[in-house]
Short mmCIF file of C-alpha atoms in Angstrom, two decimals:
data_model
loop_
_atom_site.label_atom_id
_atom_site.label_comp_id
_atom_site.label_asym_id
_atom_site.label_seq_id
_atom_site.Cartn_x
_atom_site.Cartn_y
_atom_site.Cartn_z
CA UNK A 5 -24.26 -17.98 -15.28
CA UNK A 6 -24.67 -17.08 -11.40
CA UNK A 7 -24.70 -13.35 -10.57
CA UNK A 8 -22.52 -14.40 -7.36
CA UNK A 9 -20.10 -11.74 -6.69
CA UNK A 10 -16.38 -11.86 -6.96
CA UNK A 11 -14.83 -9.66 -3.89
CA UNK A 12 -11.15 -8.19 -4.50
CA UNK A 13 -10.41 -7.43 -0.98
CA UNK A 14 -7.06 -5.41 0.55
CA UNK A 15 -5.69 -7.54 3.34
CA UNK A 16 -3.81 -4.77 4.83
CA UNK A 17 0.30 -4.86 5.24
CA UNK A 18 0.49 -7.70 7.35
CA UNK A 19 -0.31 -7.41 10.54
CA UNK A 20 -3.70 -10.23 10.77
CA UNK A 21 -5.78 -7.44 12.47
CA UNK A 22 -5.37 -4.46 9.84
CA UNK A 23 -8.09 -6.08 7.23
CA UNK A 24 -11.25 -4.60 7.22
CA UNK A 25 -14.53 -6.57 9.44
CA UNK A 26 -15.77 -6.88 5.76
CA UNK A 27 -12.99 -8.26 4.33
CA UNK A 28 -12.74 -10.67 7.09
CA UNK A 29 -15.74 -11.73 7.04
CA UNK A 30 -15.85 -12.24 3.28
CA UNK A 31 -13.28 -14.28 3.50
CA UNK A 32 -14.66 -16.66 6.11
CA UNK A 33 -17.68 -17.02 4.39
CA UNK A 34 -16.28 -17.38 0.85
CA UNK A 35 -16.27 -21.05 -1.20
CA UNK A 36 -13.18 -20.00 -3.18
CA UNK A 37 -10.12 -18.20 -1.83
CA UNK A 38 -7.19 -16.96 -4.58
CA UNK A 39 -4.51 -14.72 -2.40
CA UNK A 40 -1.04 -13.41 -2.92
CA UNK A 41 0.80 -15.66 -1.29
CA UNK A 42 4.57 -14.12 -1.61
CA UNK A 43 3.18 -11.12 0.37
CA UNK A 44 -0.39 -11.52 1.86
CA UNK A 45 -0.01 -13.13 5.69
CA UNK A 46 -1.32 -16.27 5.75
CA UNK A 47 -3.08 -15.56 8.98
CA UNK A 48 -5.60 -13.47 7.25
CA UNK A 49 -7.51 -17.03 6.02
CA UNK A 50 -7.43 -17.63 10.07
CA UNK A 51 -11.19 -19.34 9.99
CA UNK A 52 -11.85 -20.07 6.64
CA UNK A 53 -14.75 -22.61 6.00
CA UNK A 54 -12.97 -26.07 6.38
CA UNK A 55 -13.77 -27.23 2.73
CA UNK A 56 -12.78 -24.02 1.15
CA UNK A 57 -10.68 -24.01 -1.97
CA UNK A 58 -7.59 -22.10 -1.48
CA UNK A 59 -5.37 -21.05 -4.29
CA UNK A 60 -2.07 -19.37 -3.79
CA UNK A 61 -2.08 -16.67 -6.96
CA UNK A 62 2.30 -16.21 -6.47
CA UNK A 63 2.62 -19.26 -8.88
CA UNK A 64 -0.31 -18.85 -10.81
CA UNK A 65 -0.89 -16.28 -14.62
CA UNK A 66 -3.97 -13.69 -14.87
CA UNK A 67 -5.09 -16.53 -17.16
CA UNK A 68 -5.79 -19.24 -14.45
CA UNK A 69 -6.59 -16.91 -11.77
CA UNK A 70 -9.49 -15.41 -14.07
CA UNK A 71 -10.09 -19.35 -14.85
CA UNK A 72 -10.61 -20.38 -10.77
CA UNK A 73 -12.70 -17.06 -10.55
CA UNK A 74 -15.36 -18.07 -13.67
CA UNK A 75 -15.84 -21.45 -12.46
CA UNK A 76 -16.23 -20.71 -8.95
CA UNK A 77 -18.64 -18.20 -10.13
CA UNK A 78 -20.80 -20.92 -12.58
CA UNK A 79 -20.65 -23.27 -9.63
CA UNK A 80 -22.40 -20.77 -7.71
CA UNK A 81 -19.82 -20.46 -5.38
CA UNK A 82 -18.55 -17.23 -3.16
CA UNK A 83 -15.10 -16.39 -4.48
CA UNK A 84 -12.90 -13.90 -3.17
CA UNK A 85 -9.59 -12.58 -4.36
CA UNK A 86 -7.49 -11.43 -1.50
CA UNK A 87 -4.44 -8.96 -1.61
CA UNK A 88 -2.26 -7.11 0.21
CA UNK A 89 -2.27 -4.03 1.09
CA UNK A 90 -4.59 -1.81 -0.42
CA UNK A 91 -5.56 -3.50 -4.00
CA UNK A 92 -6.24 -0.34 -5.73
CA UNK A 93 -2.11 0.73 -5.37
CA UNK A 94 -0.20 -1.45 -7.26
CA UNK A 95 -2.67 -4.56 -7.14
CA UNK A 96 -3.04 -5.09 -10.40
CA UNK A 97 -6.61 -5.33 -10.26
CA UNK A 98 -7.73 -3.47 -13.07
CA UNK A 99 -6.85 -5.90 -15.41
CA UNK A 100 -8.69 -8.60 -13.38
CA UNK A 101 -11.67 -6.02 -12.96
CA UNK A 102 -11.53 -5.93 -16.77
CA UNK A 103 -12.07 -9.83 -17.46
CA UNK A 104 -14.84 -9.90 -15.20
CA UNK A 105 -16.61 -7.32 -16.62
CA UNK A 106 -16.24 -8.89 -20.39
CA UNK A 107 -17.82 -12.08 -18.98
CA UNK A 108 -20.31 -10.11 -16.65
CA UNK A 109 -19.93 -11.24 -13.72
CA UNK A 110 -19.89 -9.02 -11.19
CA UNK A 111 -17.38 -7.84 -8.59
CA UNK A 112 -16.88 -5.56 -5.54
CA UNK A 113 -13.39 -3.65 -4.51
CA UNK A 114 -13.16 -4.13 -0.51
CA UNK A 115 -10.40 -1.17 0.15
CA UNK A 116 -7.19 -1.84 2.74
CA UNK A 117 -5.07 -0.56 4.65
CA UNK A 118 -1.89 0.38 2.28
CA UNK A 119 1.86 -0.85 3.27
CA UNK A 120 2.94 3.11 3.30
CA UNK A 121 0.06 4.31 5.65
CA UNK A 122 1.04 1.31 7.79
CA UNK A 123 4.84 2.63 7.50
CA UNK A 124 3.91 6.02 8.63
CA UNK A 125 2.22 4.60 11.79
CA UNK A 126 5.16 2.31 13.23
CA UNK A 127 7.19 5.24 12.38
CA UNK A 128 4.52 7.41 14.25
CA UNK A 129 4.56 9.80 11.49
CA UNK A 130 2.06 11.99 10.09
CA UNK A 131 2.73 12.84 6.35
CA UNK A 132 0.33 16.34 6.14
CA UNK A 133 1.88 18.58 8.76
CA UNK A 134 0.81 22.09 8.26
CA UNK A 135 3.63 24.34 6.91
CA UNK A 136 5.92 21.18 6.16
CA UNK A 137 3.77 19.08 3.60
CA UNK A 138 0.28 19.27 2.58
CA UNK A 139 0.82 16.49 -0.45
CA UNK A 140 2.14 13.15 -0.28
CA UNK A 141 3.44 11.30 -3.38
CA UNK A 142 3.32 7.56 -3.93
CA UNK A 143 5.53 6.73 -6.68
CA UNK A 144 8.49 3.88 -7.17
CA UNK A 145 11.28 3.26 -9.45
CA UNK A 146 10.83 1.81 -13.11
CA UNK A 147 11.44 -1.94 -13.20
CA UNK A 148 10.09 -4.53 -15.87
CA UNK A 149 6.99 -1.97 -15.63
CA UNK A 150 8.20 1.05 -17.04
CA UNK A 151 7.35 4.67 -14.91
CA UNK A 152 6.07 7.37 -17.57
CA UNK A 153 8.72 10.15 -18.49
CA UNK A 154 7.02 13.01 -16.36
CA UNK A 155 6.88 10.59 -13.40
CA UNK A 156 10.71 10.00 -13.52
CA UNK A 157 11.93 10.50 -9.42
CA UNK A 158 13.50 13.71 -10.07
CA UNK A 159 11.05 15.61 -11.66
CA UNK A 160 8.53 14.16 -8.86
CA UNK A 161 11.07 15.43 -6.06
CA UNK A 162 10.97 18.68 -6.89
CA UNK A 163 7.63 19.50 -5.16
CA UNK A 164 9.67 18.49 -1.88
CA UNK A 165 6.38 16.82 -0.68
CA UNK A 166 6.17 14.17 1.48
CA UNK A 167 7.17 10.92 -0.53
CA UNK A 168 6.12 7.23 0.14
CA UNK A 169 8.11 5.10 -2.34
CA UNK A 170 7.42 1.47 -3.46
CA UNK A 171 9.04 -1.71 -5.31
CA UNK A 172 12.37 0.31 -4.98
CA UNK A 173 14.69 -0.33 -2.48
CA UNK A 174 16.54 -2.86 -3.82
CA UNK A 175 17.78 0.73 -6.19
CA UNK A 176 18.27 2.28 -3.09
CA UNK A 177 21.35 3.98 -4.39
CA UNK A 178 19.39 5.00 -7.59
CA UNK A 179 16.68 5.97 -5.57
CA UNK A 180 19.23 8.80 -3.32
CA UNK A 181 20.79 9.61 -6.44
CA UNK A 182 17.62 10.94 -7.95
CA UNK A 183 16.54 12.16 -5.05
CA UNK A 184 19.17 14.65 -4.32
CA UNK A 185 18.89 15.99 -7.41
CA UNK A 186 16.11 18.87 -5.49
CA UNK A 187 15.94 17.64 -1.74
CA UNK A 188 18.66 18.53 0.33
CA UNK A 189 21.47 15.81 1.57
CA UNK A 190 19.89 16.44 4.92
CA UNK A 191 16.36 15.19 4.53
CA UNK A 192 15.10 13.05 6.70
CA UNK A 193 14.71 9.34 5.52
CA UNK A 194 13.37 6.18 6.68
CA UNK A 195 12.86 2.76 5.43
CA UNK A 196 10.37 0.50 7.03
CA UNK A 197 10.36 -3.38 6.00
CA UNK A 198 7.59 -5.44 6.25
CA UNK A 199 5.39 -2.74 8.29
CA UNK A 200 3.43 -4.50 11.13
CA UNK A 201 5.06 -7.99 10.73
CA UNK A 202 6.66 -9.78 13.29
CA UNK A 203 9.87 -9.06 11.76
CA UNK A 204 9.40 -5.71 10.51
CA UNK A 205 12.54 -3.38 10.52
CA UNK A 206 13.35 -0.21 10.63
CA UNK A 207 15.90 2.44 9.36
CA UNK A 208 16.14 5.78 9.53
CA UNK A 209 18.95 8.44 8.14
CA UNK A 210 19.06 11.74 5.77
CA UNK A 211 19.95 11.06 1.98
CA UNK A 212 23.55 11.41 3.40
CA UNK A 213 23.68 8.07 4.66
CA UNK A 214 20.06 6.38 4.46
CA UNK A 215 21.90 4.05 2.11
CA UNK A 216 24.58 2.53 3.69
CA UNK A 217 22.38 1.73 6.68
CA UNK A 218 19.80 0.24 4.84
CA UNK A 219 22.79 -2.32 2.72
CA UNK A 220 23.88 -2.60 6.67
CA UNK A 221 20.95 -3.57 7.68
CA UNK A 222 20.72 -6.18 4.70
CA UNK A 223 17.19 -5.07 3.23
CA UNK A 224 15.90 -5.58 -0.27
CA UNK A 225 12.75 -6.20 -0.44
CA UNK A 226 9.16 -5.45 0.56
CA UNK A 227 10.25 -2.30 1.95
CA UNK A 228 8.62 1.42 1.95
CA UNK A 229 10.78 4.14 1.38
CA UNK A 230 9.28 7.42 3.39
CA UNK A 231 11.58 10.92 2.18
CA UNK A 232 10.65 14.46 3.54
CA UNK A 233 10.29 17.05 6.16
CA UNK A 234 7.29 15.07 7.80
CA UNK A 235 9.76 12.74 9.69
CA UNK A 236 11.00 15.69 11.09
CA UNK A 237 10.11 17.68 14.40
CA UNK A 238 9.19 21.03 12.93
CA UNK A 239 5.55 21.62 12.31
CA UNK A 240 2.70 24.34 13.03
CA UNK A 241 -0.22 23.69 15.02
CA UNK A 242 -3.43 22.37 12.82
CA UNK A 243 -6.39 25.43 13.01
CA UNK A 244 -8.14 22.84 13.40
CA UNK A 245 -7.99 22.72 17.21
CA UNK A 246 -6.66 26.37 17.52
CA UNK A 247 -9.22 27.97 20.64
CA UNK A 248 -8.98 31.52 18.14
CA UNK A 249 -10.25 29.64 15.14
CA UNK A 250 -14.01 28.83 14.23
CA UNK A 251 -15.87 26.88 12.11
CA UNK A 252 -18.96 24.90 11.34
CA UNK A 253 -18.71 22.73 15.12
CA UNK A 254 -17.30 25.17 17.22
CA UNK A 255 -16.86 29.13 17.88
CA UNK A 256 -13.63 30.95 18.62
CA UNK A 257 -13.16 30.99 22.22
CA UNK A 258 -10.36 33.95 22.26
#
């Protein structure tokens, strides 16, 4: 078997220019292309060799897309595996990392940028303001996969930290419900779909009445749901950059 490496690369949340210059250029190079088709932009295979093979993964099982991978691989061929956002959050990788590993071929993780860092930009957000929220918590509602008992929305909510939520807005009335149970009716809200696409949207609201404009504005799917004070206006100045504060780079000039 050839020791050619499979690449699982993050394509970013959509907009062609958020990938990586190695991702990119893995995916020029590469012999074999399997990408998520219902959500990675097509754009991203912009320059692709002309004879590559390109496999949309939205139709295929783990099955066949382990199957393209091996033979690629024994045809000593560059394969990459291409998904969106950043793989390692709800990429489903590890069970693809697993397979490879049982035949021994091996494999590199090429990180991306994530759909709810992307949010937080267009929103020009930052989630770690000092004396607001030093935590953020990526989490989404229970579907066909299941969310462990101690990761149930409510009991998450009552840290009050920052909150990026996925899969979920299509609950987005769950999703309020739950979280009112420990933030207040006033916190801020917003929902951004399709961050950095053409046709991105976005909605913002409290808890109070983040709901109705997000059925208004007729979105249910491939959405980020952002909760907390960090969409707020009230912060304290970082120590970083305070002239009274020193530290390794630079000595307190007051």
């Amino acid at each position: 078997m050839s020791n050619q490496t499979v690449y699982l690369i993050g394509a970013g949340p959509g907009d062609p220019e958020l990938i990586t210059l190695k991702g990119k250029r893995l995916i020029d190079a590469a012999d074999v292309i399997i990408y998520a088709g219902s959500l990675v932009n097509p754009k991203m295979l912009d320059g692709h060799k002309p004879d590559a093979e390109i496999y949309n993964s939205a139709s295929m099982t783990l099955d066949e897309v382990i199957d393209v991978m091996q033979k690629g691989v024994e045809a000593g061929k560059r394969v990459v595996r291409v998904h969106t956002g950043d793989p390692s959050i709800y990429g489903a990788i590890r069970e693809q990392m697993d397979r490879l590993e049982e035949m021994g071929i091996p494999y590199e993780v090429v990180p991306g940028v994530s759909s709810f860092t992307a949010s937080a930009s267009v929103l020009k957000k930052e989630f770690t303001l000092p004396d607001v929220s030093q935590t953020v918590i990526c989490t989404r509602l229970e579907g066909r996969t299941p969310v462990p008992e101690r990761e149930q929305l409510e009991a998450l909510a009552k840290h009050q930290a920052s909150m990026a939520i996925f899969l979920s807005v299509q609950n987005i009335g769950e999703v309020v419900r739950r979280l009112l149970t420990s933030y207040p009716e006033e916190t801020p809200v917003a929902v951004v779909q399709r961050a950095t696409w053409p046709d991105q949207k976005i909605v913002q609201g409290t808890l109070a009445d983040i709901e109705e404009k997000v059925k208004a504005a007729d979105i249910h799917k491939t959405a980020q749901i952002l909760v907390g004070d960090f969409l707020g206006d009230r912060y304290t100045l970082s120590k970083l950059y305070d002239p009274s504060f020193s530290h390794e780079f630079r000595k307190a000039k007051v």
